[in-house]
């Protein structure tokens, strides 16, 4: 009878494996293994119609992450950005949200930047328990649907809309206002807030719609002209489209004042794009112009020396990323035990975060920002000049 | 409610201006279909390339200060766009369509879709997806507006209309009076027979492609000046409109392309009188569907004869 030859071999290999394990553990004590990186998602439109705004946001997030990594990352863990391009398209936003949700190293997301993309992707983020902090999605519903993961640092359209209407009624005193929106969650949503507030003040309001793909506005502008409004309100998401519309209106001999929402407050696409014809136009803004905030000076200088002129949501994107990183740092004392759940908890506890936006940021129980103002700017001499500011109060629901 | 009647003259002007550009596009589409019997889905993207070529030359003029001579700048834009798109058209035909000629009729169609996607994405990468402003006001005074029967006709529109008509007259002469035009018509009627008669159809097809693309390029410059900006997305919708106009008029027919283009422009403008402006494209495609049902071969087209 032969003895099992494998028996001895098994004992030896087991012993060897034990020694190896002990050795590994021993060296581990002397030199701790490098901590795995932690990831944050950056969801926004990096291609397509509004990619300029998206890419500036992404660059600002990169700056925030680079700075955080230079000061030790999150408890020694290096931060990596996972870029999630949604092209401002809701269906793509869901796909990239799924991708971020599947990557377990992702502990939070900056973005999505558009209301429509945020609305579409929210259920996915909620299911994954992944905190999102949007820099610019202003549609009121986003924080009203009970999603615990949703946070934003911008005031809502139902604060911006009534504030715009108040400004229009108090300052411009028009008889007739024509509202043109672009069917987007943002553009139409904001217009839906402006309209009732104007009507309540006795202003005659007419509405018309275009789509984001439209390039020829003469059909609708001909309609607008025939009703001779004192003010045309542009509920549009794309400043380049607004500039083109204003230029085409001039070609039709339409003379009217213009006003638009925060999405249009972009010098290079709106003011320069309209070649002087946007002069006198009003826009609301969901934040003070970053160039007027002393705390932001250093950020702007660094950003512009690296990436060139900054567009509208650069500062907000930087701030949102910094707040997310700050929350992650507070989430758990052991950096390896930072989870999506404790990041959400820490984010909710953000109190009076002082960054570069010029006001202390806290979140209410819905994830809305507290203490923000709505600002009105006017285009004067080729620049946005502040005219008025209102507290961002939301009507009770 | 807004005064509907008062808008009619202006909407006619809007429709004719836009329609004349659609007509140029549809002409190119129809010509290519004539000689190759294929739908050139990349036509709209060639149009977009023309618009960008015009923009590029204009920025060059702006930088050098030569923009002070508007006539020169406009002529340079048109010529640059025509040259660039003619070359692009020749290249597309040579590399994307010619290798597939004689094979399945579906193959070049797929190839055309591929070319369209490549061109659109290339433009997106080159411009980082941003709209480029065209300072039309430096070239054509924007406040120069003629009022006719309650309609405002800007100088830009007049220039567009004039250019379109002039181009069509020249095109008509080329097709009907020149040797090349005869060769093109012959190839379009029966390529095989034309080959037997000593016509180098390959050359004719190439030249037709260049001519059709150049028309699209010129249309691109005009649209750029009219919309005062260009972006990489304008190609798709322009391609759809050109296709619709060509089918409406009867694909392969020259008069058809012109009439189809004008009708399409007018349908788009007048559609907003009866429906919200946001449905203007829906109206356009409803017109297309109706045409296909009532007159499948288009207004000027001939019923297709089955070939032996």
XYZ file of C-alpha atoms in Angstrom:
705
model
C 0.000 0.000 0.000
C 1.344 3.362 -0.887
C 1.241 6.242 1.494
C -0.482 9.303 0.182
C 2.472 11.284 -1.275
C 0.493 14.495 -1.243
C 0.151 14.425 2.560
C 3.642 15.619 3.414
C 3.585 18.193 0.659
C 0.388 19.641 1.990
C 1.856 20.105 5.464
C 4.945 21.828 4.098
C 3.045 24.180 1.876
C 0.679 25.069 4.694
C 3.603 25.870 6.934
C 5.207 27.978 4.221
C 2.009 29.882 3.628
C 1.692 30.612 7.341
C 5.241 31.933 7.502
C 4.621 34.086 4.439
C 1.463 35.484 5.940
C 3.214 36.252 9.216
C 6.040 37.952 7.328
C 3.606 40.078 5.360
C 1.783 41.062 8.517
C 5.076 41.874 10.232
C 6.326 44.118 7.434
C 2.878 45.645 7.346
C 3.333 46.856 10.900
C 6.653 48.455 10.051
C 5.496 50.090 6.790
C 1.723 50.600 6.582
C 0.233 49.694 3.198
C -0.535 52.704 1.011
C -4.132 53.829 1.617
C -6.401 53.291 -1.328
C -7.601 56.466 -3.068
C -11.087 57.808 -2.447
C -13.194 58.957 -5.389
C -15.683 61.729 -5.982
C -17.849 61.915 -9.068
C -18.133 65.076 -11.188
C -21.358 64.975 -13.194
C -22.033 67.711 -15.730
C -22.323 68.558 -19.415
C -18.780 68.285 -20.744
C -19.904 67.960 -24.345
C -22.832 69.449 -26.246
C -24.625 72.778 -26.208
C -23.696 73.946 -22.719
C -20.316 72.229 -22.496
C -18.486 75.504 -21.886
C -20.275 75.927 -18.553
C -19.749 72.244 -17.763
C -16.040 72.198 -18.529
C -15.401 75.297 -16.434
C -17.220 73.563 -13.588
C -15.077 70.466 -14.063
C -11.883 72.506 -14.024
C -12.976 74.218 -10.816
C -13.646 70.810 -9.235
C -10.183 69.708 -10.364
C -8.703 72.734 -8.604
C -10.529 71.954 -5.376
C -9.354 68.339 -5.494
C -5.749 69.261 -6.311
C -5.680 71.652 -3.375
C -7.198 69.064 -1.038
C -4.679 66.446 -2.187
C -1.831 68.874 -1.523
C -2.991 69.064 2.099
C -3.238 65.322 2.673
C -6.344 64.382 0.714
C -8.994 62.854 2.974
C -7.222 61.489 6.048
C -4.224 60.592 3.935
C -6.266 59.032 1.149
C -5.704 60.621 -2.234
C -8.848 62.006 -3.901
C -9.571 61.048 -7.495
C -12.212 62.561 -9.771
C -14.478 60.338 -11.826
C -15.667 62.467 -14.737
C -19.265 61.761 -15.690
C -20.278 63.565 -18.856
C -24.064 63.804 -19.189
C -24.088 66.270 -22.136
C -27.062 67.984 -20.397
C -29.099 65.019 -21.615
C -31.339 63.352 -18.987
C -31.011 59.874 -20.514
C -27.225 60.117 -20.447
C -27.382 61.473 -16.887
C -29.010 58.224 -15.747
C -26.314 56.146 -17.456
C -23.445 58.048 -15.859
C -25.218 57.928 -12.487
C -25.382 54.133 -12.768
C -21.683 54.081 -13.543
C -20.833 56.213 -10.525
C -23.145 54.145 -8.324
C -21.388 50.914 -9.312
C -17.920 52.215 -8.434
C -17.843 51.533 -4.672
C -14.877 53.878 -4.154
C -17.069 56.856 -5.117
C -18.372 58.443 -1.905
C -20.122 61.533 -3.278
C -20.876 63.443 -6.454
C -20.544 67.104 -7.398
C -23.355 67.880 -9.851
C -25.423 67.284 -11.913
C -25.389 70.870 -13.088
C -28.702 70.988 -14.959
C -32.126 70.638 -13.415
C -33.292 68.123 -16.013
C -30.272 65.860 -15.594
C -30.495 66.056 -11.802
C -34.181 65.165 -11.922
C -33.563 62.163 -14.137
C -30.581 60.830 -12.200
C -31.831 61.424 -8.644
C -33.617 58.055 -8.230
C -30.407 56.263 -9.236
C -28.305 58.204 -6.756
C -30.929 57.644 -4.075
C -30.898 53.882 -4.648
C -27.099 53.866 -4.425
C -27.196 56.051 -1.311
C -24.733 58.367 -3.037
C -24.742 62.000 -1.877
C -24.948 64.600 -4.616
C -24.293 68.292 -4.235
C -25.390 70.374 -7.178
C -23.844 73.740 -7.898
C -26.544 75.004 -10.247
C -29.671 72.803 -10.492
C -32.345 75.250 -9.436
C -35.665 73.492 -10.128
C -37.745 73.498 -6.903
C -38.937 69.876 -7.208
C -35.450 68.446 -6.813
C -35.425 68.919 -3.062
C -39.171 68.414 -2.651
C -39.283 64.764 -3.674
C -37.876 63.431 -0.419
C -34.514 62.281 -1.761
C -32.069 62.258 1.155
C -29.046 62.287 -1.145
C -29.921 65.635 -2.772
C -28.076 68.792 -1.732
C -27.544 72.066 -3.549
C -25.761 75.310 -2.855
C -27.892 77.424 -5.202
C -31.269 78.966 -4.336
C -34.328 77.547 -6.067
C -36.300 78.834 -9.042
C -39.318 79.479 -6.839
C -37.128 82.018 -5.052
C -35.561 83.325 -8.255
C -38.833 83.532 -10.219
C -40.772 85.658 -7.718
C -37.689 87.832 -7.103
C -37.391 88.421 -10.869
C -41.099 89.244 -11.069
C -40.788 91.607 -8.109
C -37.917 93.403 -9.797
C -39.827 93.597 -13.084
C -42.951 95.003 -11.442
C -41.184 97.413 -9.092
C -38.494 98.729 -11.402
C -39.521 98.217 -15.008
C -43.300 98.595 -14.559
C -44.263 96.979 -17.882
C -47.809 96.542 -19.219
C -47.085 93.463 -21.309
C -44.388 90.827 -20.836
C -43.679 88.089 -23.365
C -42.036 85.008 -21.869
C -40.070 82.695 -24.175
C -38.837 79.428 -22.708
C -36.876 76.519 -24.136
C -38.942 73.579 -22.820
C -36.140 72.505 -20.461
C -36.805 71.688 -16.814
C -34.822 74.807 -15.986
C -36.068 77.253 -18.614
C -39.717 76.297 -18.523
C -39.604 75.778 -14.755
C -38.235 79.254 -14.106
C -40.724 80.800 -16.531
C -43.532 78.985 -14.726
C -42.420 80.757 -11.555
C -42.165 84.188 -13.144
C -45.540 84.089 -14.907
C -47.956 83.805 -11.929
C -46.009 86.378 -9.918
C -46.306 88.862 -12.788
C -49.985 88.106 -13.342
C -50.663 88.600 -9.643
C -49.279 92.119 -10.042
C -51.663 92.791 -12.930
C -49.166 92.491 -15.785
C -50.407 91.025 -19.079
C -48.292 87.928 -19.780
C -47.936 86.039 -23.087
C -45.935 82.868 -23.510
C -44.099 81.167 -26.336
C -41.767 78.214 -26.602
C -38.733 77.298 -28.612
C -36.524 74.247 -28.302
C -32.828 74.038 -27.472
C -32.139 72.840 -31.017
C -33.728 75.904 -32.636
C -31.449 78.279 -34.506
C -34.057 80.299 -36.393
C -36.203 82.446 -34.152
C -37.871 84.676 -36.710
C -41.204 82.790 -36.633
C -41.674 83.241 -32.884
C -40.137 86.723 -32.882
C -42.637 87.808 -35.510
C -45.360 86.708 -33.116
C -43.687 88.509 -30.243
C -43.388 91.688 -32.279
C -47.072 91.708 -33.164
C -47.992 91.834 -29.473
C -45.525 94.683 -28.816
C -44.380 93.701 -25.308
C -42.491 96.114 -23.053
C -40.297 93.301 -21.838
C -39.260 89.934 -23.245
C -38.355 87.439 -20.542
C -36.000 84.680 -21.739
C -36.334 81.442 -19.800
C -33.438 79.862 -21.668
C -30.591 77.654 -20.507
C -28.144 78.486 -23.276
C -26.684 82.032 -23.307
C -25.452 81.622 -26.881
C -29.016 80.887 -27.965
C -30.251 83.967 -26.124
C -27.600 86.110 -27.818
C -28.614 84.809 -31.217
C -32.287 85.429 -30.461
C -31.607 89.032 -29.432
C -29.615 89.632 -32.605
C -32.349 88.152 -34.788
C -34.962 90.259 -32.976
C -33.004 93.388 -33.862
C -33.030 92.281 -37.496
C -36.828 92.111 -37.330
C -37.032 95.591 -35.835
C -38.316 94.302 -32.484
C -37.596 96.878 -29.808
C -38.053 95.663 -26.263
C -36.257 95.326 -22.961
C -34.909 91.862 -22.104
C -34.528 89.921 -18.916
C -33.326 86.399 -18.252
C -32.382 83.932 -15.524
C -29.061 82.997 -13.959
C -28.224 80.564 -16.772
C -27.753 83.485 -19.152
C -25.314 85.396 -16.995
C -22.271 84.643 -19.067
C -20.289 87.534 -20.461
C -18.517 85.812 -23.276
C -21.525 83.997 -24.787
C -24.312 86.479 -23.995
C -22.789 89.979 -24.020
C -20.010 89.430 -26.533
C -22.143 86.964 -28.493
C -24.905 89.529 -28.928
C -22.371 92.144 -30.078
C -23.667 95.081 -28.077
C -27.354 94.272 -28.519
C -27.624 92.781 -25.015
C -26.792 96.210 -23.588
C -29.386 97.146 -20.975
C -30.588 93.569 -20.515
C -31.293 92.319 -16.984
C -30.379 88.909 -15.621
C -30.965 87.418 -12.212
C -28.217 85.498 -10.513
C -28.317 82.884 -7.799
C -25.080 84.128 -6.342
C -23.138 87.325 -6.025
C -20.791 87.847 -8.953
C -17.744 85.968 -7.797
C -15.476 88.775 -8.957
C -16.989 91.038 -6.286
C -16.234 88.645 -3.427
C -12.882 89.285 -1.686
C -12.574 85.647 -0.517
C -12.734 84.471 -4.112
C -9.947 86.627 -5.505
C -7.203 84.065 -4.990
C -9.372 81.323 -6.525
C -10.166 83.378 -9.630
C -6.538 84.315 -10.125
C -5.425 80.679 -9.906
C -8.287 79.445 -12.081
C -7.811 81.983 -14.833
C -4.037 81.599 -14.951
C -4.557 77.877 -15.471
C -7.760 77.532 -17.507
C -8.536 80.982 -18.955
C -11.611 83.175 -18.455
C -14.152 81.598 -16.120
C -17.832 81.325 -16.951
C -20.844 81.447 -14.705
C -20.700 78.400 -12.401
C -16.940 78.063 -11.838
C -17.043 79.433 -8.297
C -20.107 77.399 -7.321
C -18.503 74.215 -8.656
C -15.350 74.847 -6.630
C -17.380 75.556 -3.522
C -19.539 72.454 -3.969
C -16.451 70.259 -4.343
C -14.822 71.826 -1.260
C -17.969 71.247 0.817
C -18.143 67.610 -0.280
C -14.461 67.068 0.579
C -14.984 68.825 3.924
C -17.937 66.550 4.692
C -15.930 63.452 3.761
C -13.142 64.553 6.086
C -15.676 64.872 8.914
C -17.502 61.656 8.006
C -15.335 59.293 10.060
C -12.139 59.552 12.088
C -10.774 56.470 10.328
C -10.327 57.380 6.650
C -10.838 53.746 5.620
C -14.274 53.751 7.227
C -15.687 56.627 5.225
C -18.849 55.337 3.581
C -21.530 56.829 1.384
C -23.900 56.779 4.359
C -21.693 58.713 6.729
C -20.813 61.224 3.996
C -24.535 61.971 3.573
C -24.838 62.417 7.351
C -21.793 64.689 7.499
C -22.969 66.720 4.489
C -26.325 67.308 6.178
C -24.490 68.614 9.242
C -22.612 71.251 7.247
C -23.021 74.454 9.271
C -21.867 77.896 8.191
C -19.240 76.659 5.796
C -17.253 79.706 4.763
C -15.754 79.326 1.343
C -15.501 81.666 -1.585
C -19.169 82.451 -2.253
C -19.343 85.242 0.300
C -22.024 83.771 2.567
C -21.968 81.004 5.199
C -23.431 77.801 3.760
C -25.713 75.442 5.675
C -28.294 72.970 4.425
C -31.859 72.651 5.636
C -33.507 69.280 6.168
C -34.405 69.001 2.462
C -30.871 69.678 1.271
C -31.597 73.246 0.175
C -29.063 75.948 0.905
C -29.904 78.417 3.669
C -29.180 82.129 3.620
C -28.616 82.732 -0.083
C -29.682 85.852 -1.956
C -31.009 86.487 -5.448
C -29.175 89.191 -7.339
C -30.237 91.272 -10.304
C -27.587 92.391 -12.772
C -27.768 94.643 -15.791
C -25.551 94.661 -18.845
C -23.825 98.027 -18.908
C -20.823 98.939 -21.016
C -20.325 95.278 -21.929
C -20.293 94.016 -18.336
C -22.720 92.781 -15.701
C -23.346 95.499 -13.147
C -25.214 94.692 -9.900
C -28.534 96.506 -9.587
C -30.447 94.927 -6.736
C -30.585 91.975 -4.368
C -33.397 90.099 -2.687
C -33.349 87.414 0.021
C -34.049 84.013 -1.531
C -37.352 83.212 0.120
C -39.379 80.281 -1.019
C -43.170 80.448 -0.853
C -44.708 77.864 1.463
C -45.930 74.685 -0.204
C -54.566 87.200 -28.682
C -51.875 88.312 -31.043
C -52.931 89.735 -34.363
C -52.553 86.789 -36.722
C -53.211 88.682 -39.926
C -50.627 91.341 -39.200
C -47.963 88.667 -39.001
C -48.635 87.226 -42.443
C -46.346 89.503 -44.533
C -43.439 89.040 -42.116
C -43.874 85.287 -42.001
C -43.853 85.206 -45.818
C -40.518 87.025 -45.769
C -39.200 84.698 -43.040
C -40.309 81.673 -45.013
C -38.849 82.747 -48.332
C -35.471 83.663 -46.831
C -35.143 80.371 -45.041
C -36.664 78.525 -47.975
C -34.078 79.877 -50.383
C -31.337 78.382 -48.219
C -33.194 75.068 -47.982
C -33.483 75.183 -51.761
C -29.687 75.436 -52.170
C -29.239 72.530 -49.784
C -31.908 70.451 -51.506
C -30.312 71.134 -54.906
C -27.051 69.597 -53.748
C -28.888 66.666 -52.218
C -30.881 66.078 -55.381
C -27.856 66.361 -57.667
C -25.937 63.746 -55.741
C -28.960 61.493 -55.673
C -29.308 61.978 -59.409
C -25.885 60.648 -60.331
C -25.395 58.098 -57.557
C -28.952 57.096 -56.588
C -27.940 57.346 -52.962
C -28.990 59.579 -50.094
C -26.015 61.551 -48.913
C -26.653 61.740 -45.178
C -23.425 63.673 -44.704
C -24.795 66.606 -46.738
C -25.890 68.501 -43.633
C -22.468 68.095 -42.085
C -20.805 69.425 -45.220
C -23.086 72.437 -44.791
C -21.850 72.776 -41.213
C -18.238 72.547 -42.410
C -18.964 75.376 -44.856
C -20.361 77.525 -42.058
C -17.203 76.929 -40.027
C -14.951 77.641 -43.000
C -16.715 80.997 -43.363
C -16.299 81.644 -39.655
C -12.571 80.788 -39.803
C -11.905 83.188 -42.667
C -13.904 85.888 -40.924
C -11.855 85.538 -37.727
C -8.728 85.804 -39.856
C -10.073 88.999 -41.409
C -11.024 90.306 -38.001
C -7.546 89.754 -36.655
C -5.864 91.417 -39.597
C -8.280 94.353 -39.631
C -9.307 93.618 -43.211
C -12.881 93.328 -41.965
C -13.123 97.073 -42.604
C -13.878 96.118 -46.214
C -17.095 94.112 -45.756
C -17.533 93.214 -49.434
C -14.082 91.635 -49.499
C -14.721 89.750 -46.266
C -18.058 88.417 -47.488
C -16.603 87.331 -50.826
C -13.678 85.646 -49.069
C -16.047 83.820 -46.718
C -18.141 82.527 -49.613
C -15.106 81.483 -51.654
C -13.397 79.807 -48.701
C -16.540 77.869 -47.843
C -17.070 76.813 -51.447
C -13.445 75.702 -51.845
C -13.329 73.901 -48.504
C -16.605 72.035 -48.963
C -15.871 71.156 -52.593
C -12.618 69.532 -51.453
C -14.377 67.878 -48.536
C -17.065 66.576 -50.889
C -14.458 65.175 -53.254
C -12.661 63.502 -50.366
C -15.860 61.990 -48.970
C -16.819 60.648 -52.388
C -13.341 59.247 -53.036
C -12.804 57.552 -49.678
C -16.247 56.775 -48.306
C -18.459 56.134 -51.323
C -16.381 55.164 -54.351
C -14.894 51.985 -52.800
C -18.450 50.801 -52.189
C -19.852 51.639 -55.600
C -21.374 48.707 -57.452
C -21.972 46.786 -54.251
C -25.064 46.712 -52.104
C -27.135 49.884 -52.200
C -27.228 49.912 -48.435
C -23.451 49.991 -47.996
C -22.913 53.618 -49.125
C -25.909 54.658 -47.039
C -24.288 53.285 -43.890
C -20.984 54.802 -44.965
C -22.744 58.184 -45.335
C -24.088 57.905 -41.806
C -20.574 57.133 -40.613
C -19.128 60.159 -42.411
C -21.855 62.284 -40.861
C -20.986 61.098 -37.356
C -17.255 61.596 -37.959
C -17.710 65.148 -39.251
C -20.041 66.157 -36.427
C -17.729 64.803 -33.748
C -14.637 66.270 -35.377
C -16.325 69.676 -35.351
C -17.320 69.192 -31.720
C -13.737 68.378 -30.720
C -12.255 71.247 -32.745
C -14.621 73.806 -31.228
C -14.843 72.190 -27.754
C -18.576 72.102 -28.394
C -18.972 75.861 -28.234
C -20.991 78.092 -30.499
C -18.826 80.482 -32.500
C -20.267 83.947 -32.893
C -20.282 85.475 -36.358
C -20.175 89.273 -36.112
C -22.618 89.838 -38.959
C -23.140 93.417 -37.772
C -19.579 94.277 -38.839
C -20.336 93.149 -42.382
C -23.967 93.982 -42.995
C -25.549 96.863 -41.065
C -28.218 95.283 -38.881
C -30.377 98.367 -38.696
C -30.672 98.543 -42.476
C -34.225 97.307 -42.776
C -36.644 97.746 -45.658
C -40.309 97.845 -44.730
C -42.686 96.353 -47.274
C -46.376 95.958 -46.480
C -45.760 95.566 -42.773
C -42.835 93.196 -43.150
C -39.318 94.106 -42.107
C -36.735 92.860 -44.588
C -33.219 93.212 -43.250
C -30.207 93.686 -45.477
C -28.987 90.235 -44.417
C -32.149 88.643 -45.749
C -31.940 90.575 -49.003
C -28.329 89.494 -49.438
C -29.267 85.870 -48.754
C -32.118 85.938 -51.200
C -30.004 87.645 -53.864
C -27.154 85.186 -53.459
C -29.498 82.207 -53.625
C -31.194 83.427 -56.795
C -27.874 84.263 -58.449
C -26.482 80.844 -57.538
C -29.539 79.105 -58.942
C -29.317 81.050 -62.207
C -25.644 80.131 -62.583
C -26.387 76.522 -61.677
C -29.163 76.393 -64.233
C -26.771 77.629 -66.913
C -24.115 75.115 -65.889
C -26.526 72.197 -65.976
C -28.284 73.127 -69.204
C -25.608 74.850 -71.282
C -22.230 73.286 -70.490
C -20.641 70.036 -71.540
C -20.263 69.049 -67.918
C -23.934 69.713 -67.332
C -24.878 67.485 -70.227
C -22.563 64.755 -68.968
C -24.129 65.056 -65.551
C -27.660 64.797 -66.887
C -26.656 61.821 -69.004
C -25.048 60.059 -66.048
C -28.090 60.800 -63.981
C -30.419 59.320 -66.618
C -28.459 56.135 -67.176
C -24.901 55.823 -65.922
C -24.169 52.675 -67.888
C -25.343 54.096 -71.211
C -23.434 57.312 -70.503
C -20.281 55.278 -69.975
C -20.820 53.576 -73.366
C -21.137 57.005 -74.977
C -17.646 57.852 -73.773
C -18.535 59.871 -70.689
C -16.127 59.309 -67.827
C -18.863 58.842 -65.276
C -16.444 58.491 -62.377
C -15.149 61.971 -63.066
C -18.680 63.296 -63.510
C -19.762 61.815 -60.187
C -16.760 63.383 -58.466
C -17.463 66.766 -59.996
C -21.173 66.548 -59.132
C -20.250 65.781 -55.553
C -17.967 68.794 -55.445
C -20.642 71.043 -56.938
C -23.345 69.789 -54.577
C -21.065 70.170 -51.568
C -20.058 73.672 -52.639
C -23.753 74.642 -52.715
C -24.096 73.330 -49.179
C -20.979 75.263 -48.153
C -22.395 78.498 -49.545
C -25.672 77.831 -47.751
C -23.638 77.289 -44.564
C -22.034 80.724 -44.823
C -25.426 82.358 -45.372
C -26.994 80.569 -42.432
C -24.002 81.499 -40.274
C -24.494 85.180 -41.148
C -28.241 84.898 -40.640
C -28.182 83.092 -37.282
C -25.062 85.091 -36.284
C -23.425 81.993 -34.887
C -22.368 78.518 -35.907
C -22.076 75.369 -33.864
C -21.398 71.732 -34.618
C -25.030 70.703 -34.233
C -26.489 72.695 -37.143
C -25.637 69.943 -39.618
C -28.144 67.383 -38.488
C -31.253 69.507 -38.723
C -30.036 71.082 -41.979
C -29.557 67.599 -43.437
C -33.074 66.610 -42.434
C -34.513 69.779 -43.956
C -32.565 69.300 -47.188
C -33.795 65.731 -47.415
C -37.391 66.771 -46.761
C -37.236 69.570 -49.320
C -35.707 67.260 -51.924
C -38.329 64.564 -51.358
C -41.122 67.109 -51.292
C -40.068 68.477 -54.657
C -39.270 65.065 -56.110
C -35.775 63.805 -55.476
C -33.521 64.143 -58.496
C -35.502 67.060 -59.911
C -33.937 70.536 -59.923
C -37.132 72.588 -60.092
C -38.498 70.266 -57.443
C -35.626 71.014 -55.074
C -36.154 74.772 -55.392
C -39.922 74.598 -54.989
C -39.594 72.048 -52.188
C -37.139 74.262 -50.321
C -39.355 77.328 -50.580
C -42.486 75.416 -49.568
C -40.667 73.972 -46.591
C -39.471 77.395 -45.441
C -42.994 78.786 -45.773
C -44.522 75.793 -43.970
C -42.141 76.344 -41.093
C -42.958 80.057 -40.834
C -46.696 79.717 -41.260
C -46.908 76.727 -39.007
C -46.363 78.984 -36.013
C -49.474 80.968 -36.905
C -51.652 77.964 -36.246
C -49.543 76.039 -33.734
C -47.087 76.918 -30.959
C -43.653 77.762 -32.455
C -42.122 74.786 -30.731
C -43.930 72.501 -33.158
C -42.414 74.036 -36.263
C -40.237 71.025 -37.013
C -43.147 68.696 -36.388
C -45.103 70.617 -39.025
C -42.236 70.225 -41.469
C -42.201 66.475 -41.032
C -45.968 66.261 -41.183
C -45.665 67.898 -44.616
C -43.117 65.250 -45.573
C -45.356 62.404 -44.444
C -48.343 63.854 -46.285
C -46.274 64.181 -49.453
C -45.091 60.623 -49.204
C -48.654 59.399 -48.838
C -50.297 61.558 -51.506
C -47.472 61.899 -54.025
C -44.712 59.448 -53.207
C -42.528 60.703 -56.058
C -42.807 64.350 -54.999
C -44.227 67.408 -56.725
C -41.941 67.346 -59.763
C -40.689 63.794 -59.621
C -41.655 61.082 -62.056
C -43.011 57.786 -60.861
C -40.097 55.378 -60.616
C -39.964 52.932 -63.479
C -38.863 49.502 -62.565
C -35.720 48.590 -64.409
C -35.242 45.385 -66.212
